[in-house]
């Protein structure tokens, strides 16, 4: 039997929360450099339980229906809708980033 005092439990909880939200804690450049070419083209990363926008890091939980513009979207489609409405396109977003960081001209 393993016993944990309150400090060990709180530390574990903090590390667990950081692990669960690691996509949200990344910078724009971190998210982009860690993404595959296919993920860069689509503008989001798909995990087992969520889609994460590469432009802003906003997560969209799978299994949730998101309302927008009088319509209902499942998480994957809403992520694409979010990119279109908030960022224009992935290409536009990449061009708007600091040229020294991305190497794009």
PDB file of N, CA and C in Angstrom:
ATOM      1  N   UNK A   1       0.846  -1.184   0.000  1.00  0.00           N
ATOM      2  CA  UNK A   1       0.000   0.000   0.000  1.00  0.00           C
ATOM      3  C   UNK A   1       0.886   1.240   0.000  1.00  0.00           C
ATOM      4  N   UNK A   2       0.571   2.185  -0.894  1.00  0.00           N
ATOM      5  CA  UNK A   2       1.323   3.428  -0.996  1.00  0.00           C
ATOM      6  C   UNK A   2       0.493   4.543  -0.390  1.00  0.00           C
ATOM      7  N   UNK A   3       1.128   5.325   0.464  1.00  0.00           N
ATOM      8  CA  UNK A   3       0.437   6.480   1.024  1.00  0.00           C
ATOM      9  C   UNK A   3       1.158   7.737   0.579  1.00  0.00           C
ATOM     10  N   UNK A   4       0.408   8.748   0.269  1.00  0.00           N
ATOM     11  CA  UNK A   4       0.961  10.034  -0.145  1.00  0.00           C
ATOM     12  C   UNK A   4       0.505  11.095   0.834  1.00  0.00           C
ATOM     13  N   UNK A   5       1.430  11.950   1.261  1.00  0.00           N
ATOM     14  CA  UNK A   5       0.963  13.048   2.101  1.00  0.00           C
ATOM     15  C   UNK A   5       0.359  14.124   1.191  1.00  0.00           C
ATOM     16  N   UNK A   6      -0.225  15.134   1.781  1.00  0.00           N
ATOM     17  CA  UNK A   6      -0.956  16.145   1.023  1.00  0.00           C
ATOM     18  C   UNK A   6      -0.057  16.865   0.025  1.00  0.00           C
ATOM     19  N   UNK A   7       1.214  17.103   0.345  1.00  0.00           N
ATOM     20  CA  UNK A   7       2.123  17.806  -0.560  1.00  0.00           C
ATOM     21  C   UNK A   7       2.430  16.965  -1.795  1.00  0.00           C
ATOM     22  N   UNK A   8       2.641  15.677  -1.620  1.00  0.00           N
ATOM     23  CA  UNK A   8       2.898  14.803  -2.753  1.00  0.00           C
ATOM     24  C   UNK A   8       1.673  14.731  -3.660  1.00  0.00           C
ATOM     25  N   UNK A   9       0.504  14.682  -3.080  1.00  0.00           N
ATOM     26  CA  UNK A   9      -0.729  14.611  -3.860  1.00  0.00           C
ATOM     27  C   UNK A   9      -0.924  15.886  -4.670  1.00  0.00           C
ATOM     28  N   UNK A  10      -0.705  17.039  -4.057  1.00  0.00           N
ATOM     29  CA  UNK A  10      -0.867  18.303  -4.772  1.00  0.00           C
ATOM     30  C   UNK A  10       0.157  18.433  -5.890  1.00  0.00           C
ATOM     31  N   UNK A  11       1.384  18.024  -5.654  1.00  0.00           N
ATOM     32  CA  UNK A  11       2.414  18.087  -6.682  1.00  0.00           C
ATOM     33  C   UNK A  11       2.035  17.194  -7.859  1.00  0.00           C
ATOM     34  N   UNK A  12       1.580  15.982  -7.575  1.00  0.00           N
ATOM     35  CA  UNK A  12       1.148  15.074  -8.637  1.00  0.00           C
ATOM     36  C   UNK A  12       0.023  15.703  -9.438  1.00  0.00           C
ATOM     37  N   UNK A  13      -0.933  16.329  -8.760  1.00  0.00           N
ATOM     38  CA  UNK A  13      -2.061  16.952  -9.430  1.00  0.00           C
ATOM     39  C   UNK A  13      -1.596  18.073 -10.360  1.00  0.00           C
ATOM     40  N   UNK A  14      -0.671  18.900  -9.895  1.00  0.00           N
ATOM     41  CA  UNK A  14      -0.153  19.991 -10.722  1.00  0.00           C
ATOM     42  C   UNK A  14       0.538  19.436 -11.955  1.00  0.00           C
ATOM     43  N   UNK A  15       1.408  18.427 -11.783  1.00  0.00           N
ATOM     44  CA  UNK A  15       2.080  17.830 -12.937  1.00  0.00           C
ATOM     45  C   UNK A  15       1.076  17.194 -13.889  1.00  0.00           C
ATOM     46  N   UNK A  16       0.060  16.554 -13.362  1.00  0.00           N
ATOM     47  CA  UNK A  16      -0.957  15.914 -14.197  1.00  0.00           C
ATOM     48  C   UNK A  16      -1.709  16.970 -15.000  1.00  0.00           C
ATOM     49  N   UNK A  17      -2.075  18.083 -14.383  1.00  0.00           N
ATOM     50  CA  UNK A  17      -2.790  19.148 -15.082  1.00  0.00           C
ATOM     51  C   UNK A  17      -1.907  19.755 -16.170  1.00  0.00           C
ATOM     52  N   UNK A  18      -0.626  19.953 -15.899  1.00  0.00           N
ATOM     53  CA  UNK A  18       0.267  20.482 -16.926  1.00  0.00           C
ATOM     54  C   UNK A  18       0.363  19.520 -18.092  1.00  0.00           C
ATOM     55  N   UNK A  19       0.405  18.213 -17.824  1.00  0.00           N
ATOM     56  CA  UNK A  19       0.465  17.219 -18.875  1.00  0.00           C
ATOM     57  C   UNK A  19      -0.808  17.239 -19.713  1.00  0.00           C
ATOM     58  N   UNK A  20      -1.965  17.346 -19.083  1.00  0.00           N
ATOM     59  CA  UNK A  20      -3.239  17.344 -19.803  1.00  0.00           C
ATOM     60  C   UNK A  20      -3.415  18.586 -20.666  1.00  0.00           C
ATOM     61  N   UNK A  21      -2.839  19.711 -20.248  1.00  0.00           N
ATOM     62  CA  UNK A  21      -3.043  20.960 -20.977  1.00  0.00           C
ATOM     63  C   UNK A  21      -1.782  21.425 -21.683  1.00  0.00           C
ATOM     64  N   UNK A  22      -0.856  20.537 -21.935  1.00  0.00           N
ATOM     65  CA  UNK A  22       0.427  20.945 -22.499  1.00  0.00           C
ATOM     66  C   UNK A  22       0.284  21.658 -23.831  1.00  0.00           C
ATOM     67  N   UNK A  23      -0.696  21.304 -24.657  1.00  0.00           N
ATOM     68  CA  UNK A  23      -0.877  21.988 -25.934  1.00  0.00           C
ATOM     69  C   UNK A  23      -1.211  23.461 -25.711  1.00  0.00           C
ATOM     70  N   UNK A  24      -1.940  23.752 -24.652  1.00  0.00           N
ATOM     71  CA  UNK A  24      -2.352  25.124 -24.397  1.00  0.00           C
ATOM     72  C   UNK A  24      -1.217  25.981 -23.843  1.00  0.00           C
ATOM     73  N   UNK A  25      -0.207  25.364 -23.264  1.00  0.00           N
ATOM     74  CA  UNK A  25       0.889  26.101 -22.665  1.00  0.00           C
ATOM     75  C   UNK A  25       2.023  26.366 -23.646  1.00  0.00           C
ATOM     76  N   UNK A  26       1.943  25.828 -24.834  1.00  0.00           N
ATOM     77  CA  UNK A  26       2.974  26.027 -25.834  1.00  0.00           C
ATOM     78  C   UNK A  26       2.835  27.395 -26.485  1.00  0.00           C
ATOM     79  N   UNK A  27       3.949  27.933 -26.970  1.00  0.00           N
ATOM     80  CA  UNK A  27       3.894  29.167 -27.728  1.00  0.00           C
ATOM     81  C   UNK A  27       3.491  28.848 -29.161  1.00  0.00           C
ATOM     82  N   UNK A  28       3.193  29.888 -29.923  1.00  0.00           N
ATOM     83  CA  UNK A  28       2.812  29.695 -31.324  1.00  0.00           C
ATOM     84  C   UNK A  28       3.877  28.919 -32.083  1.00  0.00           C
ATOM     85  N   UNK A  29       5.120  29.316 -31.929  1.00  0.00           N
ATOM     86  CA  UNK A  29       6.211  28.679 -32.666  1.00  0.00           C
ATOM     87  C   UNK A  29       6.393  27.242 -32.206  1.00  0.00           C
ATOM     88  N   UNK A  30       6.258  26.965 -30.899  1.00  0.00           N
ATOM     89  CA  UNK A  30       6.364  25.594 -30.392  1.00  0.00           C
ATOM     90  C   UNK A  30       5.315  24.696 -31.023  1.00  0.00           C
ATOM     91  N   UNK A  31       4.079  25.176 -31.073  1.00  0.00           N
ATOM     92  CA  UNK A  31       3.008  24.379 -31.658  1.00  0.00           C
ATOM     93  C   UNK A  31       3.293  24.090 -33.124  1.00  0.00           C
ATOM     94  N   UNK A  32       3.788  25.085 -33.833  1.00  0.00           N
ATOM     95  CA  UNK A  32       4.041  24.916 -35.261  1.00  0.00           C
ATOM     96  C   UNK A  32       5.224  23.999 -35.536  1.00  0.00           C
ATOM     97  N   UNK A  33       6.289  24.120 -34.764  1.00  0.00           N
ATOM     98  CA  UNK A  33       7.467  23.282 -35.013  1.00  0.00           C
ATOM     99  C   UNK A  33       7.241  21.832 -34.605  1.00  0.00           C
ATOM    100  N   UNK A  34       6.326  21.593 -33.679  1.00  0.00           N
ATOM    101  CA  UNK A  34       6.025  20.226 -33.255  1.00  0.00           C
ATOM    102  C   UNK A  34       4.977  19.552 -34.136  1.00  0.00           C
ATOM    103  N   UNK A  35       4.359  20.289 -35.037  1.00  0.00           N
ATOM    104  CA  UNK A  35       3.301  19.750 -35.880  1.00  0.00           C
ATOM    105  C   UNK A  35       3.882  19.104 -37.135  1.00  0.00           C
ATOM    106  N   UNK A  36       3.201  18.085 -37.618  1.00  0.00           N
ATOM    107  CA  UNK A  36       3.595  17.447 -38.874  1.00  0.00           C
ATOM    108  C   UNK A  36       3.148  18.331 -40.041  1.00  0.00           C
ATOM    109  N   UNK A  37       3.618  18.003 -41.232  1.00  0.00           N
ATOM    110  CA  UNK A  37       3.231  18.769 -42.417  1.00  0.00           C
ATOM    111  C   UNK A  37       1.718  18.704 -42.632  1.00  0.00           C
ATOM    112  N   UNK A  38       1.128  17.534 -42.458  1.00  0.00           N
ATOM    113  CA  UNK A  38      -0.327  17.395 -42.622  1.00  0.00           C
ATOM    114  C   UNK A  38      -1.080  18.242 -41.598  1.00  0.00           C
ATOM    115  N   UNK A  39      -0.606  18.257 -40.356  1.00  0.00           N
ATOM    116  CA  UNK A  39      -1.243  19.069 -39.317  1.00  0.00           C
ATOM    117  C   UNK A  39      -1.110  20.554 -39.636  1.00  0.00           C
ATOM    118  N   UNK A  40       0.047  20.960 -40.162  1.00  0.00           N
ATOM    119  CA  UNK A  40       0.219  22.359 -40.557  1.00  0.00           C
ATOM    120  C   UNK A  40      -0.767  22.745 -41.654  1.00  0.00           C
ATOM    121  N   UNK A  41      -0.967  21.856 -42.614  1.00  0.00           N
ATOM    122  CA  UNK A  41      -1.894  22.150 -43.713  1.00  0.00           C
ATOM    123  C   UNK A  41      -3.329  22.285 -43.214  1.00  0.00           C
ATOM    124  N   UNK A  42      -3.731  21.423 -42.281  1.00  0.00           N
ATOM    125  CA  UNK A  42      -5.110  21.481 -41.796  1.00  0.00           C
ATOM    126  C   UNK A  42      -5.290  22.537 -40.712  1.00  0.00           C
ATOM    127  N   UNK A  43      -4.216  22.911 -40.006  1.00  0.00           N
ATOM    128  CA  UNK A  43      -4.297  23.983 -39.017  1.00  0.00           C
ATOM    129  C   UNK A  43      -4.608  23.551 -37.604  1.00  0.00           C
ATOM    130  N   UNK A  44      -4.692  22.256 -37.366  1.00  0.00           N
ATOM    131  CA  UNK A  44      -4.972  21.774 -36.013  1.00  0.00           C
ATOM    132  C   UNK A  44      -4.306  20.425 -35.783  1.00  0.00           C
ATOM    133  N   UNK A  45      -4.161  20.091 -34.513  1.00  0.00           N
ATOM    134  CA  UNK A  45      -3.608  18.809 -34.094  1.00  0.00           C
ATOM    135  C   UNK A  45      -4.740  18.016 -33.458  1.00  0.00           C
ATOM    136  N   UNK A  46      -4.836  16.747 -33.827  1.00  0.00           N
ATOM    137  CA  UNK A  46      -5.873  15.881 -33.252  1.00  0.00           C
ATOM    138  C   UNK A  46      -5.250  14.962 -32.216  1.00  0.00           C
ATOM    139  N   UNK A  47      -5.782  14.990 -31.015  1.00  0.00           N
ATOM    140  CA  UNK A  47      -5.381  14.077 -29.941  1.00  0.00           C
ATOM    141  C   UNK A  47      -6.547  13.119 -29.695  1.00  0.00           C
ATOM    142  N   UNK A  48      -6.367  12.218 -28.763  1.00  0.00           N
ATOM    143  CA  UNK A  48      -7.405  11.223 -28.483  1.00  0.00           C
ATOM    144  C   UNK A  48      -8.706  11.857 -28.003  1.00  0.00           C
ATOM    145  N   UNK A  49      -8.607  12.972 -27.280  1.00  0.00           N
ATOM    146  CA  UNK A  49      -9.810  13.555 -26.684  1.00  0.00           C
ATOM    147  C   UNK A  49     -10.131  14.969 -27.144  1.00  0.00           C
ATOM    148  N   UNK A  50      -9.299  15.549 -28.035  1.00  0.00           N
ATOM    149  CA  UNK A  50      -9.553  16.931 -28.439  1.00  0.00           C
ATOM    150  C   UNK A  50      -8.825  17.289 -29.739  1.00  0.00           C
ATOM    151  N   UNK A  51      -9.250  18.391 -30.321  1.00  0.00           N
ATOM    152  CA  UNK A  51      -8.573  19.038 -31.436  1.00  0.00           C
ATOM    153  C   UNK A  51      -7.996  20.331 -30.880  1.00  0.00           C
ATOM    154  N   UNK A  52      -6.785  20.688 -31.285  1.00  0.00           N
ATOM    155  CA  UNK A  52      -6.168  21.913 -30.805  1.00  0.00           C
ATOM    156  C   UNK A  52      -5.762  22.773 -31.993  1.00  0.00           C
ATOM    157  N   UNK A  53      -6.216  24.009 -32.009  1.00  0.00           N
ATOM    158  CA  UNK A  53      -5.887  24.954 -33.066  1.00  0.00           C
ATOM    159  C   UNK A  53      -4.399  25.284 -33.002  1.00  0.00           C
ATOM    160  N   UNK A  54      -3.695  25.149 -34.114  1.00  0.00           N
ATOM    161  CA  UNK A  54      -2.268  25.467 -34.146  1.00  0.00           C
ATOM    162  C   UNK A  54      -2.023  26.968 -34.099  1.00  0.00           C
ATOM    163  N   UNK A  55      -2.995  27.758 -34.502  1.00  0.00           N
ATOM    164  CA  UNK A  55      -2.813  29.204 -34.533  1.00  0.00           C
ATOM    165  C   UNK A  55      -2.848  29.834 -33.140  1.00  0.00           C
ATOM    166  N   UNK A  56      -3.818  29.433 -32.334  1.00  0.00           N
ATOM    167  CA  UNK A  56      -3.974  30.067 -31.018  1.00  0.00           C
ATOM    168  C   UNK A  56      -3.899  29.103 -29.846  1.00  0.00           C
ATOM    169  N   UNK A  57      -3.914  27.806 -30.122  1.00  0.00           N
ATOM    170  CA  UNK A  57      -3.831  26.820 -29.045  1.00  0.00           C
ATOM    171  C   UNK A  57      -5.143  26.489 -28.374  1.00  0.00           C
ATOM    172  N   UNK A  58      -6.239  27.019 -28.885  1.00  0.00           N
ATOM    173  CA  UNK A  58      -7.535  26.741 -28.265  1.00  0.00           C
ATOM    174  C   UNK A  58      -7.940  25.284 -28.498  1.00  0.00           C
ATOM    175  N   UNK A  59      -8.282  24.576 -27.422  1.00  0.00           N
ATOM    176  CA  UNK A  59      -8.692  23.174 -27.565  1.00  0.00           C
ATOM    177  C   UNK A  59     -10.199  23.045 -27.761  1.00  0.00           C
ATOM    178  N   UNK A  60     -10.597  22.034 -28.523  1.00  0.00           N
ATOM    179  CA  UNK A  60     -12.006  21.728 -28.737  1.00  0.00           C
ATOM    180  C   UNK A  60     -12.198  20.251 -28.411  1.00  0.00           C
ATOM    181  N   UNK A  61     -12.962  19.993 -27.366  1.00  0.00           N
ATOM    182  CA  UNK A  61     -13.129  18.640 -26.849  1.00  0.00           C
ATOM    183  C   UNK A  61     -14.011  17.793 -27.760  1.00  0.00           C
ATOM    184  N   UNK A  62     -13.544  16.591 -28.054  1.00  0.00           N
ATOM    185  CA  UNK A  62     -14.337  15.661 -28.856  1.00  0.00           C
ATOM    186  C   UNK A  62     -15.581  15.261 -28.067  1.00  0.00           C
ATOM    187  N   UNK A  63     -16.671  15.039 -28.776  1.00  0.00           N
ATOM    188  CA  UNK A  63     -17.914  14.651 -28.132  1.00  0.00           C
ATOM    189  C   UNK A  63     -18.786  15.826 -27.742  1.00  0.00           C
ATOM    190  N   UNK A  64     -18.278  17.041 -27.921  1.00  0.00           N
ATOM    191  CA  UNK A  64     -19.045  18.244 -27.603  1.00  0.00           C
ATOM    192  C   UNK A  64     -19.570  18.833 -28.909  1.00  0.00           C
ATOM    193  N   UNK A  65     -20.787  19.333 -28.889  1.00  0.00           N
ATOM    194  CA  UNK A  65     -21.372  20.014 -30.035  1.00  0.00           C
ATOM    195  C   UNK A  65     -21.254  21.512 -29.778  1.00  0.00           C
ATOM    196  N   UNK A  66     -20.668  22.228 -30.732  1.00  0.00           N
ATOM    197  CA  UNK A  66     -20.418  23.660 -30.586  1.00  0.00           C
ATOM    198  C   UNK A  66     -21.377  24.450 -31.485  1.00  0.00           C
ATOM    199  N   UNK A  67     -22.101  25.429 -30.920  1.00  0.00           N
ATOM    200  CA  UNK A  67     -22.989  26.256 -31.736  1.00  0.00           C
ATOM    201  C   UNK A  67     -22.236  27.460 -32.309  1.00  0.00           C
ATOM    202  N   UNK A  68     -22.521  27.793 -33.567  1.00  0.00           N
ATOM    203  CA  UNK A  68     -21.945  28.983 -34.189  1.00  0.00           C
ATOM    204  C   UNK A  68     -22.784  29.361 -35.394  1.00  0.00           C
ATOM    205  N   UNK A  69     -23.088  30.628 -35.524  1.00  0.00           N
ATOM    206  CA  UNK A  69     -23.820  31.147 -36.685  1.00  0.00           C
ATOM    207  C   UNK A  69     -25.137  30.414 -36.922  1.00  0.00           C
ATOM    208  N   UNK A  70     -25.832  30.061 -35.851  1.00  0.00           N
ATOM    209  CA  UNK A  70     -27.116  29.392 -35.974  1.00  0.00           C
ATOM    210  C   UNK A  70     -27.036  27.930 -36.385  1.00  0.00           C
ATOM    211  N   UNK A  71     -25.855  27.360 -36.351  1.00  0.00           N
ATOM    212  CA  UNK A  71     -25.662  25.952 -36.706  1.00  0.00           C
ATOM    213  C   UNK A  71     -24.964  25.239 -35.558  1.00  0.00           C
ATOM    214  N   UNK A  72     -25.009  23.912 -35.586  1.00  0.00           N
ATOM    215  CA  UNK A  72     -24.326  23.095 -34.590  1.00  0.00           C
ATOM    216  C   UNK A  72     -23.229  22.303 -35.288  1.00  0.00           C
ATOM    217  N   UNK A  73     -22.032  22.299 -34.687  1.00  0.00           N
ATOM    218  CA  UNK A  73     -20.876  21.634 -35.278  1.00  0.00           C
ATOM    219  C   UNK A  73     -20.277  20.641 -34.291  1.00  0.00           C
ATOM    220  N   UNK A  74     -19.848  19.481 -34.788  1.00  0.00           N
ATOM    221  CA  UNK A  74     -19.085  18.584 -33.940  1.00  0.00           C
ATOM    222  C   UNK A  74     -17.675  19.175 -33.840  1.00  0.00           C
ATOM    223  N   UNK A  75     -16.881  18.703 -32.901  1.00  0.00           N
ATOM    224  CA  UNK A  75     -15.607  19.336 -32.553  1.00  0.00           C
ATOM    225  C   UNK A  75     -14.651  19.485 -33.734  1.00  0.00           C
ATOM    226  N   UNK A  76     -14.491  18.458 -34.551  1.00  0.00           N
ATOM    227  CA  UNK A  76     -13.568  18.529 -35.679  1.00  0.00           C
ATOM    228  C   UNK A  76     -13.961  19.585 -36.685  1.00  0.00           C
ATOM    229  N   UNK A  77     -15.228  19.616 -37.044  1.00  0.00           N
ATOM    230  CA  UNK A  77     -15.708  20.611 -38.003  1.00  0.00           C
ATOM    231  C   UNK A  77     -15.678  22.003 -37.393  1.00  0.00           C
ATOM    232  N   UNK A  78     -15.973  22.111 -36.094  1.00  0.00           N
ATOM    233  CA  UNK A  78     -15.944  23.415 -35.456  1.00  0.00           C
ATOM    234  C   UNK A  78     -14.524  23.963 -35.393  1.00  0.00           C
ATOM    235  N   UNK A  79     -13.536  23.087 -35.248  1.00  0.00           N
ATOM    236  CA  UNK A  79     -12.146  23.536 -35.249  1.00  0.00           C
ATOM    237  C   UNK A  79     -11.818  24.184 -36.590  1.00  0.00           C
ATOM    238  N   UNK A  80     -12.243  23.563 -37.694  1.00  0.00           N
ATOM    239  CA  UNK A  80     -12.019  24.151 -39.017  1.00  0.00           C
ATOM    240  C   UNK A  80     -12.787  25.474 -39.159  1.00  0.00           C
ATOM    241  N   UNK A  81     -14.015  25.513 -38.634  1.00  0.00           N
ATOM    242  CA  UNK A  81     -14.813  26.750 -38.655  1.00  0.00           C
ATOM    243  C   UNK A  81     -14.106  27.838 -37.852  1.00  0.00           C
ATOM    244  N   UNK A  82     -13.587  27.494 -36.697  1.00  0.00           N
ATOM    245  CA  UNK A  82     -12.856  28.434 -35.851  1.00  0.00           C
ATOM    246  C   UNK A  82     -11.661  29.024 -36.605  1.00  0.00           C
ATOM    247  N   UNK A  83     -10.900  28.176 -37.274  1.00  0.00           N
ATOM    248  CA  UNK A  83      -9.728  28.652 -38.015  1.00  0.00           C
ATOM    249  C   UNK A  83     -10.157  29.621 -39.115  1.00  0.00           C
ATOM    250  N   UNK A  84     -11.213  29.284 -39.839  1.00  0.00           N
ATOM    251  CA  UNK A  84     -11.693  30.148 -40.916  1.00  0.00           C
ATOM    252  C   UNK A  84     -12.172  31.506 -40.403  1.00  0.00           C
ATOM    253  N   UNK A  85     -12.925  31.503 -39.307  1.00  0.00           N
ATOM    254  CA  UNK A  85     -13.513  32.759 -38.814  1.00  0.00           C
ATOM    255  C   UNK A  85     -12.544  33.587 -37.978  1.00  0.00           C
ATOM    256  N   UNK A  86     -11.701  32.950 -37.192  1.00  0.00           N
ATOM    257  CA  UNK A  86     -10.808  33.682 -36.300  1.00  0.00           C
ATOM    258  C   UNK A  86      -9.458  34.021 -36.925  1.00  0.00           C
ATOM    259  N   UNK A  87      -8.966  33.161 -37.808  1.00  0.00           N
ATOM    260  CA  UNK A  87      -7.606  33.335 -38.330  1.00  0.00           C
ATOM    261  C   UNK A  87      -7.559  33.526 -39.844  1.00  0.00           C
ATOM    262  N   UNK A  88      -8.683  33.468 -40.517  1.00  0.00           N
ATOM    263  CA  UNK A  88      -8.724  33.595 -41.972  1.00  0.00           C
ATOM    264  C   UNK A  88      -8.386  32.273 -42.627  1.00  0.00           C
ATOM    265  N   UNK A  89      -7.137  31.937 -42.615  1.00  0.00           N
ATOM    266  CA  UNK A  89      -6.661  30.640 -43.098  1.00  0.00           C
ATOM    267  C   UNK A  89      -5.331  30.361 -42.423  1.00  0.00           C
ATOM    268  N   UNK A  90      -4.902  29.135 -42.485  1.00  0.00           N
ATOM    269  CA  UNK A  90      -3.609  28.788 -41.887  1.00  0.00           C
ATOM    270  C   UNK A  90      -2.500  29.517 -42.629  1.00  0.00           C
ATOM    271  N   UNK A  91      -2.610  29.609 -43.939  1.00  0.00           N
ATOM    272  CA  UNK A  91      -1.613  30.305 -44.748  1.00  0.00           C
ATOM    273  C   UNK A  91      -1.491  31.768 -44.326  1.00  0.00           C
ATOM    274  N   UNK A  92      -2.622  32.465 -44.184  1.00  0.00           N
ATOM    275  CA  UNK A  92      -2.606  33.859 -43.726  1.00  0.00           C
ATOM    276  C   UNK A  92      -1.964  33.980 -42.359  1.00  0.00           C
ATOM    277  N   UNK A  93      -2.299  33.050 -41.477  1.00  0.00           N
ATOM    278  CA  UNK A  93      -1.738  33.088 -40.127  1.00  0.00           C
ATOM    279  C   UNK A  93      -0.222  32.905 -40.160  1.00  0.00           C
ATOM    280  N   UNK A  94       0.252  31.937 -40.933  1.00  0.00           N
ATOM    281  CA  UNK A  94       1.696  31.700 -41.022  1.00  0.00           C
ATOM    282  C   UNK A  94       2.427  32.914 -41.579  1.00  0.00           C
ATOM    283  N   UNK A  95       1.843  33.576 -42.553  1.00  0.00           N
ATOM    284  CA  UNK A  95       2.469  34.767 -43.126  1.00  0.00           C
ATOM    285  C   UNK A  95       2.498  35.936 -42.141  1.00  0.00           C
ATOM    286  N   UNK A  96       1.561  35.959 -41.209  1.00  0.00           N
ATOM    287  CA  UNK A  96       1.513  37.050 -40.239  1.00  0.00           C
ATOM    288  C   UNK A  96       2.511  36.917 -39.105  1.00  0.00           C
ATOM    289  N   UNK A  97       3.112  35.730 -38.958  1.00  0.00           N
ATOM    290  CA  UNK A  97       4.089  35.500 -37.883  1.00  0.00           C
ATOM    291  C   UNK A  97       5.421  36.194 -38.196  1.00  0.00           C
ATOM    292  N   UNK A  98       6.234  36.345 -37.166  1.00  0.00           N
ATOM    293  CA  UNK A  98       7.558  36.945 -37.300  1.00  0.00           C
ATOM    294  C   UNK A  98       8.385  36.155 -38.318  1.00  0.00           C
ATOM    295  N   UNK A  99       8.885  36.840 -39.312  1.00  0.00           N
ATOM    296  CA  UNK A  99       9.622  36.196 -40.396  1.00  0.00           C
ATOM    297  C   UNK A  99      10.906  35.519 -39.912  1.00  0.00           C
ATOM    298  N   UNK A 100      11.534  36.083 -38.881  1.00  0.00           N
ATOM    299  CA  UNK A 100      12.779  35.485 -38.381  1.00  0.00           C
ATOM    300  C   UNK A 100      12.523  34.167 -37.678  1.00  0.00           C
ATOM    301  N   UNK A 101      11.330  33.979 -37.146  1.00  0.00           N
ATOM    302  CA  UNK A 101      11.003  32.739 -36.446  1.00  0.00           C
ATOM    303  C   UNK A 101      10.565  31.640 -37.405  1.00  0.00           C
ATOM    304  N   UNK A 102       9.818  32.027 -38.452  1.00  0.00           N
ATOM    305  CA  UNK A 102       9.278  31.013 -39.365  1.00  0.00           C
ATOM    306  C   UNK A 102      10.148  30.787 -40.585  1.00  0.00           C
ATOM    307  N   UNK A 103      10.901  31.778 -40.991  1.00  0.00           N
ATOM    308  CA  UNK A 103      11.709  31.660 -42.201  1.00  0.00           C
ATOM    309  C   UNK A 103      10.898  31.896 -43.462  1.00  0.00           C
ATOM    310  N   UNK A 104       9.609  32.245 -43.311  1.00  0.00           N
ATOM    311  CA  UNK A 104       8.752  32.498 -44.472  1.00  0.00           C
ATOM    312  C   UNK A 104       8.878  33.949 -44.913  1.00  0.00           C
ATOM    313  N   UNK A 105       8.895  34.155 -46.225  1.00  0.00           N
ATOM    314  CA  UNK A 105       8.945  35.529 -46.751  1.00  0.00           C
ATOM    315  C   UNK A 105       7.838  35.728 -47.738  1.00  0.00           C
TER     316      UNK A 105
END
